[in-house]
Tab-separated table of C-alpha atoms (C1' of nucleotides) in Angstrom:
chain	number	residue	atom	x	y	z
A	210	MET	CA	-0.054	-0.345	0.044
A	211	SER	CA	2.995	2.301	0.636
A	212	THR	CA	3.623	4.414	-2.247
A	213	VAL	CA	7.261	3.840	-2.371
A	214	THR	CA	8.606	0.146	-3.263
A	215	GLU	CA	5.974	-2.446	-3.822
A	216	ASP	CA	5.971	-5.622	-5.747
A	217	CYS	CA	9.641	-7.260	-5.242
A	218	GLY	CA	10.439	-9.678	-7.604
A	219	LEU	CA	13.802	-8.932	-9.306
A	220	ARG	CA	12.270	-8.210	-12.359
A	221	GLU	CA	10.179	-5.532	-11.179
A	222	ARG	CA	13.216	-3.870	-9.323
A	223	LYS	CA	15.369	-4.145	-11.979
A	224	LYS	CA	12.807	-2.284	-14.137
A	225	ARG	CA	12.474	0.590	-11.328
A	226	GLU	CA	16.340	0.525	-11.435
A	227	THR	CA	16.786	1.194	-14.869
A	228	ARG	CA	13.777	3.665	-15.179
A	229	SER	CA	15.524	5.769	-12.361
A	230	ALA	CA	19.061	5.409	-13.947
A	231	ILE	CA	17.623	6.632	-16.980
A	232	HIS	CA	16.106	9.556	-15.399
A	233	ARG	CA	19.255	10.311	-13.572
A	234	ALA	CA	21.594	9.994	-16.645
A	235	ALA	CA	19.208	12.375	-18.458
A	236	LEU	CA	19.267	14.809	-15.739
A	237	ASP	CA	22.790	14.765	-15.108
A	238	LEU	CA	23.649	14.970	-18.918
A	239	VAL	CA	21.164	17.916	-19.272
A	240	GLU	CA	22.732	19.763	-16.496
A	241	GLU	CA	26.130	19.517	-17.972
A	242	LYS	CA	25.393	20.178	-21.478
A	243	GLY	CA	22.231	21.778	-21.980
A	244	TYR	CA	18.800	20.132	-23.260
A	245	ALA	CA	19.630	20.627	-26.890
A	246	ALA	CA	23.290	19.228	-26.614
A	247	VAL	CA	21.930	15.812	-24.999
A	248	THR	CA	20.912	13.046	-27.466
A	249	THR	CA	18.472	10.232	-26.336
A	250	ASP	CA	21.373	7.856	-27.394
A	251	ALA	CA	23.771	9.749	-25.026
A	252	ILE	CA	21.299	9.327	-22.258
A	253	ALA	CA	20.770	5.753	-23.216
A	254	ALA	CA	24.590	4.844	-23.120
A	255	ARG	CA	25.090	6.771	-19.513
A	256	ALA	CA	22.168	4.712	-18.358
A	257	GLY	CA	23.786	1.644	-19.556
A	258	VAL	CA	20.826	0.436	-21.740
A	259	SER	CA	20.406	0.463	-25.567
A	260	ALA	CA	19.016	3.390	-27.383
A	261	ARG	CA	16.100	1.153	-28.209
A	262	THR	CA	15.188	0.617	-24.511
A	263	PHE	CA	15.394	4.032	-24.114
A	264	PHE	CA	12.191	4.285	-25.512
A	265	ASN	CA	10.675	1.376	-23.819
A	266	TYR	CA	10.822	3.228	-20.707
A	267	TYR	CA	10.154	6.835	-21.681
A	268	PRO	CA	8.039	7.918	-24.974
A	269	SER	CA	10.149	11.080	-25.181
A	270	LYS	CA	13.628	12.856	-24.508
A	271	ASP	CA	11.416	15.278	-22.355
A	272	ALA	CA	9.726	12.673	-20.413
A	273	ALA	CA	13.235	11.040	-19.465
A	274	VAL	CA	14.100	14.590	-18.104
A	275	LEU	CA	10.816	15.096	-16.449
A	276	GLY	CA	10.852	11.576	-15.126
A	277	THR	CA	7.382	11.925	-14.086
A	278	ARG	CA	5.784	9.021	-12.264
A	279	PRO	CA	2.305	7.672	-12.510
A	280	GLU	CA	2.368	6.990	-8.649
A	281	ASP	CA	2.751	10.444	-7.806
A	282	LEU	CA	-0.300	11.383	-9.391
A	283	ASP	CA	-2.239	8.518	-7.447
A	284	GLN	CA	-0.759	9.803	-4.367
A	285	VAL	CA	-1.983	13.504	-4.610
A	286	ALA	CA	-5.162	12.480	-5.662
A	287	ALA	CA	-5.345	10.342	-2.562
A	288	ARG	CA	-4.474	13.159	-0.723
A	289	ILE	CA	-7.159	15.351	-2.021
A	290	GLU	CA	-9.865	13.016	-1.063
A	291	THR	CA	-8.555	12.279	2.356
A	292	GLN	CA	-8.532	15.951	3.496
A	293	PRO	CA	-10.671	16.824	6.301
A	294	ALA	CA	-14.306	17.300	4.963
A	295	ASP	CA	-14.391	21.051	6.101
A	296	GLU	CA	-11.541	22.325	4.074
A	297	THR	CA	-12.595	23.937	1.109
A	298	PRO	CA	-11.522	22.933	-2.464
A	299	LEU	CA	-8.824	25.099	-2.840
A	300	ASP	CA	-7.308	24.483	0.487
A	301	CYS	CA	-7.203	20.863	-0.309
A	302	LEU	CA	-5.311	21.665	-3.645
A	303	ARG	CA	-2.814	23.822	-2.046
A	304	VAL	CA	-2.098	21.191	0.436
A	305	ALA	CA	-1.750	18.338	-2.363
A	306	ILE	CA	0.108	20.544	-4.677
A	307	LEU	CA	2.841	21.739	-2.340
A	308	ASP	CA	3.192	17.868	-1.351
A	309	LEU	CA	3.462	17.114	-5.104
A	310	LEU	CA	6.209	19.540	-5.346
A	311	ALA	CA	8.402	18.103	-2.449
A	312	PRO	CA	7.752	14.278	-2.991
A	313	SER	CA	9.231	12.488	-0.494
A	314	THR	CA	10.296	9.481	-2.342
A	315	LEU	CA	12.862	11.065	-3.993
A	316	ASP	CA	16.010	11.467	-2.076
A	317	ARG	CA	17.365	15.107	-1.355
A	318	ALA	CA	20.044	15.589	-3.813
A	319	LEU	CA	18.055	14.145	-6.469
A	320	ARG	CA	14.976	16.604	-5.747
A	321	ALA	CA	17.067	19.551	-5.972
A	322	GLN	CA	18.842	18.839	-9.183
A	323	ARG	CA	15.690	18.218	-10.478
A	324	ARG	CA	14.292	21.574	-9.567
A	325	ARG	CA	17.485	23.194	-10.786
A	326	VAL	CA	17.518	21.595	-14.111
A	327	LEU	CA	13.599	22.093	-14.862
A	328	LEU	CA	13.724	25.593	-13.612
A	329	GLY	CA	16.822	26.218	-15.559
A	330	GLU	CA	15.951	24.926	-18.915
A	331	PRO	CA	13.055	27.051	-20.819
A	332	ALA	CA	13.125	24.419	-23.365
A	333	LEU	CA	11.598	22.075	-21.033
A	334	ALA	CA	8.516	24.443	-20.211
A	335	PRO	CA	6.141	22.960	-22.731
A	336	ALA	CA	6.844	19.545	-21.515
A	337	MET	CA	6.468	20.539	-18.060
A	338	ILE	CA	3.196	22.200	-18.751
A	339	GLY	CA	2.344	19.240	-21.289
A	340	ASN	CA	2.526	17.378	-18.149
A	341	ASN	CA	0.407	19.666	-16.258
A	342	ILE	CA	-2.478	18.548	-18.499
A	343	ARG	CA	-2.363	15.153	-16.952
A	344	VAL	CA	-1.706	16.686	-13.421
A	345	GLU	CA	-4.935	18.887	-13.927
A	346	ASN	CA	-7.230	16.103	-15.192
A	347	ALA	CA	-5.987	13.839	-12.229
A	348	LEU	CA	-6.634	16.392	-9.909
A	349	THR	CA	-9.811	17.474	-11.250
A	350	ALA	CA	-11.157	14.256	-11.274
A	351	ALA	CA	-10.148	13.721	-7.840
A	352	LEU	CA	-11.957	16.962	-6.765
A	353	GLU	CA	-15.007	16.124	-8.101
A	354	ARG	CA	-14.956	12.637	-6.370
A	355	ARG	CA	-14.528	14.405	-3.076
A	356	LEU	CA	-17.508	16.869	-3.641
A	357	GLY	CA	-19.694	13.976	-5.179
A	358	VAL	CA	-20.372	15.484	-8.398
A	359	ALA	CA	-20.163	13.583	-12.003
A	360	PRO	CA	-17.069	14.047	-13.932
A	361	GLY	CA	-17.587	17.332	-16.291
A	362	ALA	CA	-20.913	18.123	-14.400
A	363	ALA	CA	-19.581	21.417	-13.079
A	364	LEU	CA	-17.383	23.857	-14.283
A	365	GLU	CA	-15.896	25.051	-10.784
A	366	PRO	CA	-13.755	21.882	-9.841
A	367	ARG	CA	-11.561	22.379	-13.236
A	368	LEU	CA	-11.508	25.860	-12.781
A	369	THR	CA	-10.285	25.509	-9.245
A	370	VAL	CA	-7.721	23.215	-10.134
A	371	ALA	CA	-6.400	25.218	-13.416
A	372	ALA	CA	-6.397	28.308	-11.258
A	373	SER	CA	-4.272	26.652	-8.684
A	374	LEU	CA	-1.789	24.986	-10.839
A	375	ALA	CA	-1.440	28.385	-13.285
A	376	ALA	CA	-0.743	30.086	-9.747
A	377	VAL	CA	1.888	27.707	-9.060
A	378	ARG	CA	3.307	28.006	-12.349
A	379	ALA	CA	3.169	31.748	-12.163
A	380	CYS	CA	4.764	31.800	-9.051
A	381	ILE	CA	7.811	29.649	-10.532
A	382	GLU	CA	7.815	31.952	-13.337
A	383	HIS	CA	8.182	34.938	-11.114
A	384	HIS	CA	10.876	33.414	-9.108
A	385	HIS	CA	12.622	32.472	-12.517
A	386	GLY	CA	12.521	36.338	-13.294
A	387	SER	CA	14.385	37.534	-9.958
A	388	SER	CA	16.387	34.695	-9.927
A	389	GLY	CA	18.234	35.286	-6.647
A	390	GLY	CA	17.652	34.063	-3.197
A	391	ARG	CA	17.405	30.473	-2.124
A	392	ASP	CA	14.548	28.860	-4.369
A	393	GLY	CA	12.992	26.522	-1.754
A	394	ARG	CA	11.786	29.064	0.992
A	395	ASP	CA	10.730	32.191	-1.440
A	396	LEU	CA	8.846	29.823	-3.678
A	397	ASN	CA	6.731	28.028	-0.862
A	398	ALA	CA	6.041	31.467	0.216
A	399	SER	CA	4.929	32.803	-2.884
A	400	ILE	CA	2.758	29.851	-3.468
A	401	GLU	CA	1.028	30.200	0.084
A	402	ARG	CA	0.290	33.985	-1.020
A	403	ALA	CA	-0.837	32.932	-4.319
A	404	PHE	CA	-3.523	30.725	-3.049
A	405	ASP	CA	-4.596	33.433	-0.564
A	406	LEU	CA	-5.200	36.015	-3.533
A	407	LEU	CA	-6.980	33.281	-5.343
A	408	ALA	CA	-9.129	32.789	-2.396
A	409	ALA	CA	-9.918	36.630	-1.752
A	410	GLY	CA	-10.577	37.091	-5.171
A	411	LEU	CA	-8.498	38.640	-7.985
A	412	ARG	CA	-9.043	42.120	-9.038
B	129	MET	CA	-1.728	51.816	-38.112
B	130	SER	CA	-4.269	49.257	-38.535
B	131	THR	CA	-3.618	45.587	-37.542
B	132	VAL	CA	-4.863	44.417	-40.919
B	133	THR	CA	-2.700	44.993	-43.803
B	134	GLU	CA	0.265	47.445	-43.724
B	135	ASP	CA	3.435	47.670	-45.775
B	136	CYS	CA	2.309	46.831	-49.225
B	137	GLY	CA	4.826	46.226	-51.867
B	138	LEU	CA	4.579	43.228	-53.645
B	139	ARG	CA	7.206	41.371	-51.833
B	140	GLU	CA	5.755	42.051	-48.484
B	141	ARG	CA	1.808	41.031	-49.847
B	142	LYS	CA	3.243	37.877	-51.227
B	143	LYS	CA	4.832	37.127	-47.889
B	144	ARG	CA	1.765	37.286	-46.253
B	145	GLU	CA	-0.084	35.238	-48.784
B	146	THR	CA	2.120	32.437	-48.571
B	147	ARG	CA	2.220	32.333	-44.648
B	148	SER	CA	-1.471	32.303	-45.135
B	149	ALA	CA	-1.629	29.452	-47.731
B	150	ILE	CA	0.622	27.556	-45.462
B	151	HIS	CA	-1.596	27.841	-42.428
B	152	ARG	CA	-4.815	26.886	-44.480
B	153	ALA	CA	-2.931	23.982	-45.924
B	154	ALA	CA	-2.058	22.864	-42.734
B	155	LEU	CA	-5.556	23.607	-40.887
B	156	ASP	CA	-7.277	21.622	-44.169
B	157	LEU	CA	-5.037	18.574	-44.024
B	158	VAL	CA	-5.385	18.271	-40.449
B	159	GLU	CA	-8.920	18.527	-40.460
B	160	GLU	CA	-8.961	16.031	-43.126
B	161	LYS	CA	-6.418	13.346	-42.144
B	162	GLY	CA	-5.814	14.235	-38.432
B	163	TYR	CA	-2.418	15.827	-36.855
B	164	ALA	CA	-0.122	12.551	-36.828
B	165	ALA	CA	-0.984	11.731	-40.332
B	166	VAL	CA	0.098	15.087	-41.823
B	167	THR	CA	3.788	15.664	-42.754
B	168	THR	CA	4.917	18.872	-43.414
B	169	ASP	CA	5.952	18.127	-46.604
B	170	ALA	CA	2.185	17.588	-47.715
B	171	ILE	CA	1.655	20.952	-46.409
B	172	ALA	CA	4.124	22.512	-48.254
B	173	ALA	CA	2.870	20.897	-51.511
B	174	ARG	CA	-0.760	22.008	-50.838
B	175	ALA	CA	0.614	25.189	-49.939
B	176	GLY	CA	2.407	25.338	-53.143
B	177	VAL	CA	5.980	25.970	-51.881
B	178	SER	CA	9.087	23.605	-51.147
B	179	ALA	CA	9.402	21.570	-48.238
B	180	ARG	CA	12.330	23.961	-47.081
B	181	THR	CA	10.524	27.135	-47.667
B	182	PHE	CA	7.752	25.890	-45.071
B	183	PHE	CA	10.528	25.998	-42.503
B	184	ASN	CA	11.075	29.496	-43.450
B	185	TYR	CA	7.588	30.410	-42.504
B	186	TYR	CA	7.055	28.852	-39.455
B	187	PRO	CA	9.604	26.729	-36.962
B	188	SER	CA	7.507	23.530	-36.809
B	189	LYS	CA	4.338	21.827	-37.919
B	190	ASP	CA	2.625	22.822	-34.528
B	191	ALA	CA	3.222	26.518	-35.441
B	192	ALA	CA	1.700	26.202	-39.150
B	193	VAL	CA	-1.411	24.615	-37.906
B	194	LEU	CA	-1.649	27.188	-35.076
B	195	GLY	CA	-0.941	30.114	-37.407
B	196	THR	CA	-0.086	32.058	-34.247
B	197	ARG	CA	0.579	35.968	-35.764
B	198	PRO	CA	2.872	38.048	-33.571
B	199	GLU	CA	0.481	41.207	-34.491
B	200	ASP	CA	-2.232	39.435	-32.483
B	201	LEU	CA	-0.268	39.571	-29.381
B	202	ASP	CA	0.553	43.390	-30.011
B	203	GLN	CA	-3.146	44.032	-30.413
B	204	VAL	CA	-4.710	42.283	-27.400
B	205	ALA	CA	-1.445	43.886	-25.381
B	206	ALA	CA	-2.730	47.424	-26.700
B	207	ARG	CA	-6.164	46.199	-25.529
B	208	ILE	CA	-4.897	46.012	-22.267
B	209	GLU	CA	-3.159	49.355	-21.967
B	210	THR	CA	-5.964	51.288	-23.475
B	211	GLN	CA	-8.925	49.986	-21.300
B	212	PRO	CA	-10.911	52.666	-19.098
B	213	ALA	CA	-8.577	53.595	-16.177
B	214	ASP	CA	-11.304	52.244	-13.684
B	215	GLU	CA	-11.578	48.964	-14.830
B	216	THR	CA	-9.858	46.180	-12.640
B	217	PRO	CA	-6.866	44.371	-14.289
B	218	LEU	CA	-9.116	41.286	-14.079
B	219	ASP	CA	-12.010	42.721	-16.225
B	220	CYS	CA	-9.059	44.320	-18.849
B	221	LEU	CA	-7.998	40.668	-19.191
B	222	ARG	CA	-11.445	39.600	-19.764
B	223	VAL	CA	-12.311	42.008	-22.398
B	224	ALA	CA	-8.705	41.267	-24.093
B	225	ILE	CA	-8.576	37.761	-24.049
B	226	LEU	CA	-12.137	37.417	-25.384
B	227	ASP	CA	-10.899	39.760	-28.336
B	228	LEU	CA	-8.095	37.546	-28.734
B	229	LEU	CA	-10.467	34.391	-29.149
B	230	ALA	CA	-12.359	35.965	-31.983
B	231	PRO	CA	-9.550	37.996	-34.052
B	232	SER	CA	-11.677	40.082	-36.400
B	233	THR	CA	-8.611	39.816	-39.072
B	234	LEU	CA	-9.472	36.383	-39.792
B	235	ASP	CA	-12.654	35.779	-41.879
B	236	ARG	CA	-15.711	34.016	-40.394
B	237	ALA	CA	-14.650	30.418	-42.208
B	238	LEU	CA	-11.177	30.226	-41.371
B	239	ARG	CA	-11.925	31.113	-37.787
B	240	ALA	CA	-14.401	28.428	-37.308
B	241	GLN	CA	-12.187	25.939	-38.782
B	242	ARG	CA	-9.373	26.872	-36.724
B	243	ARG	CA	-11.311	26.477	-33.595
B	244	ARG	CA	-12.818	23.293	-34.943
B	245	VAL	CA	-9.410	21.810	-35.577
B	246	LEU	CA	-7.565	22.933	-32.496
B	247	LEU	CA	-10.219	21.779	-30.198
B	248	GLY	CA	-10.483	18.626	-32.045
B	249	GLU	CA	-7.027	17.650	-31.708
B	250	PRO	CA	-5.599	16.723	-28.331
B	251	ALA	CA	-2.350	16.280	-29.873
B	252	LEU	CA	-2.102	20.196	-30.439
B	253	ALA	CA	-2.838	21.041	-26.499
B	254	PRO	CA	0.968	21.108	-25.812
B	255	ALA	CA	1.540	23.561	-28.623
B	256	MET	CA	-1.283	25.688	-27.701
B	257	ILE	CA	-0.404	25.981	-24.172
B	258	GLY	CA	3.390	26.562	-25.582
B	259	ASN	CA	1.956	29.266	-27.382
B	260	ASN	CA	0.203	30.235	-24.069
B	261	ILE	CA	3.621	31.046	-22.380
B	262	ARG	CA	4.283	33.715	-24.927
B	263	VAL	CA	0.625	34.942	-24.605
B	264	GLU	CA	1.099	35.197	-20.827
B	265	ASN	CA	4.451	36.859	-21.027
B	266	ALA	CA	2.934	39.443	-23.402
B	267	LEU	CA	-0.075	40.062	-21.263
B	268	THR	CA	2.046	40.117	-18.090
B	269	ALA	CA	4.197	42.954	-19.689
B	270	ALA	CA	1.231	44.847	-20.997
B	271	LEU	CA	-0.759	44.692	-17.590
B	272	GLU	CA	2.542	45.685	-15.604
B	273	ARG	CA	3.019	48.731	-17.891
B	274	ARG	CA	-0.648	49.627	-17.502
B	275	LEU	CA	-0.250	49.145	-13.772
B	276	GLY	CA	2.821	51.263	-13.733
B	277	VAL	CA	4.782	48.642	-12.109
B	278	ALA	CA	8.359	47.249	-13.028
B	279	PRO	CA	8.510	44.060	-14.675
B	280	GLY	CA	8.593	41.047	-12.427
B	281	ALA	CA	8.441	43.414	-9.571
B	282	ALA	CA	5.389	42.105	-8.274
B	283	LEU	CA	3.764	38.552	-8.379
B	284	GLU	CA	0.027	39.922	-8.766
B	285	PRO	CA	0.098	40.948	-12.679
B	286	ARG	CA	1.504	37.632	-13.528
B	287	LEU	CA	-0.603	35.535	-11.269
B	288	THR	CA	-3.705	37.531	-12.372
B	289	VAL	CA	-2.694	36.750	-16.229
B	290	ALA	CA	-1.840	33.137	-15.498
B	291	ALA	CA	-5.405	32.354	-13.802
B	292	SER	CA	-7.086	33.929	-16.202
B	293	LEU	CA	-5.337	32.229	-19.246
B	294	ALA	CA	-5.806	28.866	-16.928
B	295	ALA	CA	-9.554	29.861	-16.577
B	296	VAL	CA	-9.943	30.118	-20.293
B	297	ARG	CA	-8.264	26.717	-20.886
B	298	ALA	CA	-10.540	25.125	-18.114
B	299	CYS	CA	-13.406	26.322	-20.111
B	300	ILE	CA	-12.606	25.022	-23.255
B	301	GLU	CA	-11.201	21.604	-21.597
B	302	HIS	CA	-14.686	21.602	-19.778
B	303	HIS	CA	-16.763	21.995	-23.221
B	304	HIS	CA	-14.369	19.701	-24.834
B	305	GLY	CA	-15.808	16.912	-22.439
B	306	SER	CA	-19.430	17.909	-22.780
B	307	SER	CA	-18.763	18.300	-26.368
B	308	GLY	CA	-22.655	18.867	-27.249
B	309	GLY	CA	-24.379	22.263	-28.362
B	310	ARG	CA	-22.981	25.029	-30.305
B	311	ASP	CA	-19.584	25.855	-29.109
B	312	GLY	CA	-19.496	29.951	-29.535
B	313	ARG	CA	-21.959	30.996	-27.248
B	314	ASP	CA	-21.727	28.300	-24.456
B	315	LEU	CA	-18.156	28.893	-24.292
B	316	ASN	CA	-18.196	32.454	-23.989
B	317	ALA	CA	-20.675	32.220	-21.225
B	318	SER	CA	-18.530	29.829	-19.398
B	319	ILE	CA	-15.614	32.176	-19.655
B	320	GLU	CA	-17.718	35.088	-18.471
B	321	ARG	CA	-18.864	33.005	-15.503
B	322	ALA	CA	-15.095	31.599	-14.694
B	323	PHE	CA	-14.259	35.420	-14.489
B	324	ASP	CA	-17.114	36.250	-12.203
B	325	LEU	CA	-15.805	33.208	-9.855
B	326	LEU	CA	-12.090	34.322	-10.254
B	327	ALA	CA	-13.342	37.897	-8.936
B	328	ALA	CA	-15.318	36.461	-6.086
B	329	GLY	CA	-12.572	34.549	-4.837
B	330	LEU	CA	-12.573	30.524	-5.468
B	331	ARG	CA	-13.308	28.075	-2.499
C	112	DC	C1'	15.086	49.709	-68.893
C	113	DT	C1'	18.926	47.855	-67.170
C	114	DG	C1'	21.882	46.304	-63.531
C	115	DC	C1'	22.857	45.700	-58.876
C	116	DA	C1'	22.012	44.393	-54.250
C	117	DA	C1'	19.163	42.636	-50.818
C	118	DA	C1'	15.343	39.308	-49.862
C	119	DG	C1'	13.290	35.104	-50.780
C	120	DT	C1'	13.493	30.089	-52.401
C	121	DT	C1'	14.950	25.724	-53.221
C	122	DG	C1'	17.637	21.182	-53.174
C	123	DC	C1'	20.512	18.530	-50.506
C	124	DA	C1'	22.747	16.495	-47.389
C	125	DG	C1'	22.678	15.199	-42.509
C	126	DA	C1'	21.440	14.932	-37.195
C	127	DG	C1'	18.144	13.318	-34.232
C	128	DA	C1'	13.794	11.710	-32.363
C	129	DC	C1'	10.888	8.057	-32.389
C	130	DT	C1'	8.550	3.559	-34.467
C	131	DG	C1'	7.694	-1.266	-35.871
C	132	DC	C1'	9.747	-5.499	-36.283
C	133	DA	C1'	12.213	-9.682	-35.622
C	134	DA	C1'	15.224	-11.647	-33.149
C	135	DG	C1'	18.003	-12.697	-28.837
C	136	DT	C1'	17.859	-12.923	-23.602
C	137	DT	C1'	16.373	-13.138	-18.814
C	138	DC	C1'	13.091	-14.123	-15.279
C	139	DG	C1'	9.249	-16.588	-13.049
C	140	DG	C1'	6.875	-20.579	-11.842
C	141	DC	C1'	6.542	-25.485	-12.373
D	292	DG	C1'	15.813	-27.891	-15.728
D	293	DC	C1'	12.418	-26.242	-18.862
D	294	DC	C1'	8.754	-23.294	-21.068
D	295	DG	C1'	6.053	-19.116	-21.700
D	296	DA	C1'	6.065	-14.663	-20.884
D	297	DA	C1'	8.335	-10.451	-20.089
D	298	DC	C1'	12.512	-7.611	-21.670
D	299	DT	C1'	16.128	-5.973	-24.351
D	300	DT	C1'	18.522	-5.250	-28.312
D	301	DG	C1'	19.689	-3.875	-33.386
D	302	DC	C1'	18.036	-2.595	-37.836
D	303	DA	C1'	15.703	-0.259	-41.122
D	304	DG	C1'	13.150	3.207	-41.951
D	305	DT	C1'	9.897	7.921	-41.460
D	306	DC	C1'	9.428	12.157	-39.851
D	307	DT	C1'	10.942	17.082	-38.067
D	308	DC	C1'	13.977	20.456	-38.699
D	309	DT	C1'	18.769	22.789	-39.644
D	310	DG	C1'	22.953	24.851	-42.287
D	311	DC	C1'	24.607	25.771	-46.477
D	312	DA	C1'	25.139	26.772	-51.262
D	313	DA	C1'	23.178	27.872	-55.464
D	314	DC	C1'	19.494	29.950	-58.102
D	315	DT	C1'	15.585	33.387	-58.715
D	316	DT	C1'	12.984	37.220	-57.654
D	317	DT	C1'	12.053	41.945	-55.973
D	318	DG	C1'	13.110	46.556	-54.934
D	319	DC	C1'	15.478	50.354	-56.667
D	320	DA	C1'	18.660	53.524	-58.485
D	321	DG	C1'	20.867	55.476	-62.486
DNA sequence: CTGCAAAGTTGCAGAGACTGCAAGTTCGGC
DNA sequence: GCCGAACTTGCAGTCTCTGCAACTTTGCAG
């Protein structure tokens, strides 16, 4: 039931390892040379697999660098549904999203590197946002379940999710502009503030 | 000064025509066969230019189908800055964005086709959103000018823009799900409603 | 109208992302 | 130990996109 390591045959473990190796290789290389200068062949080579196998694990170069894992989505969706009943939808989302940004299943160094690379490579923005579509759908579905409305019946859940994710992106972008300071604290503070603004109503 | 047709040498006119021909060819073909089944070669051929020239006009297949024009951005930015001074930022954005969705410089049929294709092809979502980044930056800059704050100084402008665009996307997505009905009216109504919700504060 | 420079077009060669297919290889259970 | 299922791999091929070096067209001045 834990989100960490289940289903431990040798086979399954190897798959996890390979998947992680590819992700780490991608991250290392991109940090080293920049996204454009890294080929999928190079990532595969550093990860110790064939070029073809690379694409068995990730459908694209983007995906390998992002290293998104389906279980993260499940985790955050679960978080939404298990929040206290008196929390507003927006507050559920705040908690869930902040959780998603700091997944405890990745070790500290990797997390930091991931953040560094993703924020530092504008070329990855489309991919990140493409990923956001999936996140948005998952969160919307979770929120609809929590509220007990049929999928797609009401506009509000989707709107709330979209606005929340946009807020997070805006904060990231904002920080990216004023690029000084240690990222973690300030960014979280901005996000809290953004959620407050959304709750109070925009002008 | 009009946004329509300026700078009319033969050369300039031909360029506009070619650009438009490529866009229309892309739209036609994608509607006909689906995005994945259309090659840049085919688009170029139908538009009557070489494969290489295609890429002189658009940097990617996506871009050709989207057919985004820089002057649209200028137009919408101008709209923001020339709104009455007592409008809230959010209301400026509402007006400007609704404008952007129905650019009067494209004829009716083309506009309709564009909307049909863009909404009908999930494969284009990343491109659309990628495009949104540019839109977001332009709108943020315009709003900052309107408010007289330095670029990147405050979080609010960017947050407001991001939330607004996200709201529009959410409405589109929402409509995409409940796919019945004539698109135009309902969508606009949803968007109005979404802006009202943003103004009132999300829960 | 003519000749010249700038702008635009084209083909070509090539790099790189990605896919389907048909072997091989390894794992898990019996 | 052995068999089927799951994985990996190489290969051949398609498609997007780029730089480069001709070639053609346009705008313009004389």
